[in-house]
Amino acid sequence: GIPSLGVKINSDKSRVNYPMTLKNPDTGRMEAVSACKNFFFPWCGLLIDTRTCEIRLDHQRFSGLQATDTVLIHRAGNEGLNLKKKMKDFVRPRCC
């Protein structure tokens, strides 16, 4: 972060894929930064494998939600094509 600009890093949302400690500007103490679990780096609803760069959907993030709460598919006889388009639209801005 940049304290002089009032910019602060949210440690609850920050992750690294290796062991790391940083000085907490509020307490002055060294604290461990949260590490990724099982080599997967969470980002925008996706999991990136830090060893292979494979990208997966973060199913745990959507745990407990109904599919109807997250995707709207219009029923016009081509639901499969619409779902394919929705999936591409979801992934494309996160990967390009």
GROMACS .gro file of C-alpha atoms in nm:
model
   96
    1GLY     CA    1   0.000   0.000   0.000
    2ILE     CA    2   0.085   0.367  -0.009
    3PRO     CA    3  -0.004   0.517   0.331
    4SER     CA    4   0.056   0.876   0.215
    5LEU     CA    5  -0.225   0.828  -0.040
    6GLY     CA    6  -0.450   0.639   0.198
    7VAL     CA    7  -0.408   0.318  -0.004
    8LYS     CA    8  -0.394  -0.001   0.202
    9ILE     CA    9  -0.359  -0.368   0.104
   10ASN     CA   10  -0.640  -0.586   0.237
   11SER     CA   11  -0.450  -0.872   0.401
   12ASP     CA   12  -0.767  -1.084   0.413
   13LYS     CA   13  -0.771  -1.084   0.030
   14SER     CA   14  -0.395  -1.105  -0.032
   15ARG     CA   15  -0.224  -1.436  -0.112
   16VAL     CA   16   0.120  -1.554  -0.220
   17ASN     CA   17   0.237  -1.889  -0.354
   18TYR     CA   18   0.552  -1.904  -0.138
   19PRO     CA   19   0.630  -1.846   0.233
   20MET     CA   20   0.653  -1.473   0.303
   21THR     CA   21   0.637  -1.225   0.592
   22LEU     CA   22   0.578  -0.850   0.578
   23LYS     CA   23   0.596  -0.573   0.834
   24ASN     CA   24   0.249  -0.466   0.949
   25PRO     CA   25   0.252  -0.083   0.931
   26ASP     CA   26  -0.009  -0.059   1.208
   27THR     CA   27   0.171  -0.277   1.463
   28GLY     CA   28   0.530  -0.269   1.335
   29ARG     CA   29   0.546  -0.650   1.371
   30MET     CA   30   0.639  -0.902   1.104
   31GLU     CA   31   0.339  -1.112   1.000
   32ALA     CA   32   0.301  -1.408   0.765
   33VAL     CA   33   0.113  -1.342   0.442
   34SER     CA   34  -0.159  -1.600   0.370
   35ALA     CA   35  -0.028  -1.867   0.135
   36CYS     CA   36  -0.225  -2.045  -0.137
   37LYS     CA   37  -0.365  -2.385  -0.054
   38ASN     CA   38  -0.249  -2.681  -0.264
   39PHE     CA   39  -0.064  -2.458  -0.515
   40PHE     CA   40  -0.390  -2.295  -0.634
   41PHE     CA   41  -0.401  -1.914  -0.641
   42PRO     CA   42  -0.758  -1.779  -0.612
   43TRP     CA   43  -0.848  -1.496  -0.850
   44CYS     CA   44  -1.190  -1.361  -0.954
   45GLY     CA   45  -1.374  -1.691  -0.903
   46LEU     CA   46  -1.098  -1.895  -1.066
   47LEU     CA   47  -0.812  -2.105  -0.929
   48ILE     CA   48  -0.474  -2.079  -1.102
   49ASP     CA   49  -0.234  -2.370  -1.049
   50THR     CA   50   0.098  -2.197  -0.974
   51ARG     CA   51   0.293  -2.500  -1.100
   52THR     CA   52   0.126  -2.553  -1.438
   53CYS     CA   53  -0.078  -2.230  -1.498
   54GLU     CA   54  -0.389  -2.450  -1.536
   55ILE     CA   55  -0.708  -2.255  -1.467
   56ARG     CA   56  -1.008  -2.403  -1.287
   57LEU     CA   57  -1.337  -2.268  -1.158
   58ASP     CA   58  -1.335  -2.208  -0.781
   59HIS     CA   59  -1.633  -2.430  -0.691
   60GLN     CA   60  -1.590  -2.360  -0.319
   61ARG     CA   61  -1.656  -1.990  -0.379
   62PHE     CA   62  -2.001  -2.078  -0.513
   63SER     CA   63  -2.074  -2.348  -0.253
   64GLY     CA   64  -2.426  -2.329  -0.117
   65LEU     CA   65  -2.562  -2.124  -0.408
   66GLN     CA   66  -2.816  -2.249  -0.656
   67ALA     CA   67  -2.702  -2.244  -1.019
   68THR     CA   68  -3.008  -2.032  -1.094
   69ASP     CA   69  -2.866  -1.765  -0.860
   70THR     CA   70  -2.551  -1.726  -1.070
   71VAL     CA   71  -2.638  -1.789  -1.438
   72LEU     CA   72  -2.945  -1.694  -1.639
   73ILE     CA   73  -3.003  -1.904  -1.951
   74HIS     CA   74  -3.286  -1.805  -2.185
   75ARG     CA   75  -3.493  -2.102  -2.301
   76ALA     CA   76  -3.517  -2.074  -2.677
   77GLY     CA   77  -3.434  -2.428  -2.784
   78ASN     CA   78  -3.057  -2.370  -2.789
   79GLU     CA   79  -2.979  -2.373  -2.416
   80GLY     CA   80  -2.650  -2.562  -2.470
   81LEU     CA   81  -2.514  -2.293  -2.702
   82ASN     CA   82  -2.628  -2.019  -2.463
   83LEU     CA   83  -2.456  -2.191  -2.170
   84LYS     CA   84  -2.136  -2.229  -2.374
   85LYS     CA   85  -2.145  -1.856  -2.457
   86LYS     CA   86  -2.207  -1.763  -2.091
   87MET     CA   87  -1.913  -1.978  -1.978
   88LYS     CA   88  -1.682  -1.818  -2.237
   89ASP     CA   89  -1.805  -1.471  -2.138
   90PHE     CA   90  -1.729  -1.553  -1.773
   91VAL     CA   91  -1.375  -1.681  -1.837
   92ARG     CA   92  -1.256  -1.456  -2.125
   93PRO     CA   93  -1.209  -1.127  -1.931
   94ARG     CA   94  -1.027  -1.312  -1.654
   95CYS     CA   95  -0.780  -1.485  -1.887
   96CYS     CA   96  -0.709  -1.237  -2.167
   0.00000   0.00000   0.00000
